[in-house]
Short mmCIF file of C-alpha atoms in Angstrom, two decimals:
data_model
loop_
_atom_site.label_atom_id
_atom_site.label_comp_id
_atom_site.label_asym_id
_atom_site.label_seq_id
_atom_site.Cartn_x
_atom_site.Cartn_y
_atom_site.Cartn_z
CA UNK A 1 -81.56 51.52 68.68
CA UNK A 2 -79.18 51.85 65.57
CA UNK A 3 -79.16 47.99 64.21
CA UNK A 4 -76.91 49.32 61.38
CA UNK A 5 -74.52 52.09 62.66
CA UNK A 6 -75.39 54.79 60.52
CA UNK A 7 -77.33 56.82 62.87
CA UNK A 8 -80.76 57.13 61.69
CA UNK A 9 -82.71 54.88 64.68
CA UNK A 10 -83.98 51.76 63.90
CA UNK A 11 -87.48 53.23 64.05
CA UNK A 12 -86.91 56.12 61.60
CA UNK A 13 -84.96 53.62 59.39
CA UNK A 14 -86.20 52.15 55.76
CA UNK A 15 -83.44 50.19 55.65
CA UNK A 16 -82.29 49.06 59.26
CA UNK A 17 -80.22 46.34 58.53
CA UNK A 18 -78.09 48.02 56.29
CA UNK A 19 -75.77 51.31 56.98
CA UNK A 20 -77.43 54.07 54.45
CA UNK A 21 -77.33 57.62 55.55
CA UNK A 22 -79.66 60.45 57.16
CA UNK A 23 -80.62 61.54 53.81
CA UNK A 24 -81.86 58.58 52.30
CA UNK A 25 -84.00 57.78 55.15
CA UNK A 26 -81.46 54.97 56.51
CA UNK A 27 -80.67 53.86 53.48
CA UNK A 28 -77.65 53.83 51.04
CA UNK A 29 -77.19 55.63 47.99
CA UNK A 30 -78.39 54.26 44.46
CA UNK A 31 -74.69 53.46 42.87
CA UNK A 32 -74.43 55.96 40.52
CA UNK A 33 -74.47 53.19 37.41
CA UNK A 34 -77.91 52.42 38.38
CA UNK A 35 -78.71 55.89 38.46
CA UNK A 36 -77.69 56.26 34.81
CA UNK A 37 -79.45 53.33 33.67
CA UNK A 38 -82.55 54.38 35.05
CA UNK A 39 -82.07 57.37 33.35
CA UNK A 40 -81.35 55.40 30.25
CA UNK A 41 -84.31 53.42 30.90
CA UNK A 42 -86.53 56.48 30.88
CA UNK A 43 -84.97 57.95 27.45
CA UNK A 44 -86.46 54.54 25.90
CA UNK A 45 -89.79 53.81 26.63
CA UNK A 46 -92.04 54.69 23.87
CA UNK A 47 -95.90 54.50 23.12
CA UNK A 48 -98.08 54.07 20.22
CA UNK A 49 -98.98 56.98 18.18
CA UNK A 50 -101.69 58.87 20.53
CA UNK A 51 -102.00 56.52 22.39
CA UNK A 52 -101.18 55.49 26.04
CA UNK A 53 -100.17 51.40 24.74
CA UNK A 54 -96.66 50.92 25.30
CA UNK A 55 -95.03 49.61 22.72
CA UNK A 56 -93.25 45.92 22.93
CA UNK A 57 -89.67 47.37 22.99
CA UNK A 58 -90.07 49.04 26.05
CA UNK A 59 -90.95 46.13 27.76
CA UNK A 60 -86.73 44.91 27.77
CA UNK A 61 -86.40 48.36 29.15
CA UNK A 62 -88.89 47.57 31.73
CA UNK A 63 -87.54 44.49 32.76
CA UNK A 64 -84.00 46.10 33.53
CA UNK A 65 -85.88 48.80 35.66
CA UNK A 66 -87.37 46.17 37.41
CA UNK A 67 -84.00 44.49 38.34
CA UNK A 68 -82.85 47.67 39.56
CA UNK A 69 -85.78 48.68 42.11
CA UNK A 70 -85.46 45.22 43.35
CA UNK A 71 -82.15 45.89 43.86
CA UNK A 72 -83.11 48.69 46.06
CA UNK A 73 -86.67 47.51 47.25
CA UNK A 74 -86.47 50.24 50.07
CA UNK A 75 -87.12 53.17 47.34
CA UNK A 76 -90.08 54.64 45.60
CA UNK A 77 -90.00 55.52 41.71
CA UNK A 78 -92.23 58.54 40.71
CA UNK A 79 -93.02 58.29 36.63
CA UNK A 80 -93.84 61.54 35.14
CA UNK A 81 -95.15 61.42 31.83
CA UNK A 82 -94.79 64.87 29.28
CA UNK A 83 -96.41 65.37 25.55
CA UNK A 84 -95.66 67.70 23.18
CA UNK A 85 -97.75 70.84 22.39
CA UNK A 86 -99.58 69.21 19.87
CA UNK A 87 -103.28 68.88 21.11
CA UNK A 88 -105.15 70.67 23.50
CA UNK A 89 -103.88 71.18 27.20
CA UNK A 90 -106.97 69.05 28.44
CA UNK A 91 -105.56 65.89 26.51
CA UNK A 92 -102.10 66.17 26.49
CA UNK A 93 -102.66 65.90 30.33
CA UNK A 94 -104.67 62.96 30.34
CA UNK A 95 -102.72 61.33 27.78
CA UNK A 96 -99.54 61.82 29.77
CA UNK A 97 -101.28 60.72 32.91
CA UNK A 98 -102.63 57.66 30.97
CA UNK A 99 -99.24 56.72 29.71
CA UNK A 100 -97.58 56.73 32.98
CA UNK A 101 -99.97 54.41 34.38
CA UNK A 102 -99.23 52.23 31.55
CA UNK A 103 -95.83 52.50 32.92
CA UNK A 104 -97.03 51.74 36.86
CA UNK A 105 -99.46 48.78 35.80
CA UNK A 106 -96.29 47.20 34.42
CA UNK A 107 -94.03 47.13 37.14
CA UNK A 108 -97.38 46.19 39.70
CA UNK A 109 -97.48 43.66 37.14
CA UNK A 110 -93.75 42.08 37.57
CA UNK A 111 -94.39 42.60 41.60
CA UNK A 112 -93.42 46.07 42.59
CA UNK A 113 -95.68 47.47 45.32
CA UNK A 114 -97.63 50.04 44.33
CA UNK A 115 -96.76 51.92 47.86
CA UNK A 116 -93.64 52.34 45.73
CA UNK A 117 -95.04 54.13 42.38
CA UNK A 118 -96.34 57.44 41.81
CA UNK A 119 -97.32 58.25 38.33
CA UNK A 120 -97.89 61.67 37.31
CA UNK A 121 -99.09 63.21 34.16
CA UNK A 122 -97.96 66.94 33.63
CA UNK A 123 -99.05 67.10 29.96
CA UNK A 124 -97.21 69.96 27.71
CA UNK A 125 -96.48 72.06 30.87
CA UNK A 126 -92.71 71.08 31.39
CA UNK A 127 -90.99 71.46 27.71
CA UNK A 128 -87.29 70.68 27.64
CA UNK A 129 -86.98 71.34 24.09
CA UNK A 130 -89.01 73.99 21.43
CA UNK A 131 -92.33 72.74 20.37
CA UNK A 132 -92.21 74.88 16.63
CA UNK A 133 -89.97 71.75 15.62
CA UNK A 134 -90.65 68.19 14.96
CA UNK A 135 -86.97 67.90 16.74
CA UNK A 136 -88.01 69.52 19.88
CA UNK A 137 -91.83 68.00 20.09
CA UNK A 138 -90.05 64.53 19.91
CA UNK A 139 -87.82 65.52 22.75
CA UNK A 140 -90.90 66.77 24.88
CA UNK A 141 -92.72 63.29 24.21
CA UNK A 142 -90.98 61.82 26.98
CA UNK A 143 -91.34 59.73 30.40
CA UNK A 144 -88.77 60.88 33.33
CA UNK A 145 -88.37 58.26 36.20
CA UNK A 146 -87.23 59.68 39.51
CA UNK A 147 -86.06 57.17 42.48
CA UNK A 148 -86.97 58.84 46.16
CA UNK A 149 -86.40 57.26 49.73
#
């Protein structure tokens, strides 16, 4: 049965009721402002020093991301948390791991399933930017939020 049209069978479908595509499992595409914003979203959420404790700002940030996934309550959000080189590899890993979970506990917190959340911690291992400068270790402090059907 295809409820929706969009050929993906009811069964098979996350979103039945709605006409998505193959793809996304049945379901239809994040609108590409949302996409941005979560994006946006990611690039501000920051932590005390050495520490997983999110600061207060990031909790306005939060709040918007939370609008957005229940916007599209069919899709999981994976939260990958990178450090810079500073440290050993042993605790830049668990610190990364522990500040994504800061980032999970607050969305279970404001009702998001956590069937929907993955949080992973990859430590220093995925630089985007040179860790010899203070410029590029503040870019590789960073949280990345990907949304997945």
């Amino acid at each position: 049965m295809f409820t929706d049209g969009d050929g993906v069978p009811d069964i098979d479908d996350r979103c039945p009721t709605v006409k998505g595509n193959i793809v996304n499992k049945g379901c239809p595409e994040i609108a590409m402002q949302d996409v941005k914003k979560i994006a946006s979203i990611a690039g501000k959420l920051f932590f005390e020093n050495a520490s997983a404790k999110l600061k207060t700002s990031s909790y306005v940030q939060l709040n918007e991301l939370v609008i957005i996934l229940n916007r599209y309550d069919a899709t999981n959000l994976e939260i990958q948390g990178h450090t810079d080189s500073n440290g050993s590899d042993a605790y830049n890993i668990k610190l990364s791991q522990e500040r994504t979970e800061s980032v999970k506990q607050y969305l279970l917190s404001k009702g998001i399933s956590e069937t929907r959340l993955l949080a992973l911690g990859f430590g220093e291992g995925k630089p985007i930017a040179n860790n010899k400068t203070a410029a590029g270790r503040a870019k590789n402090r960073r949280v990345e939020l990907k949304t997945t059907y």
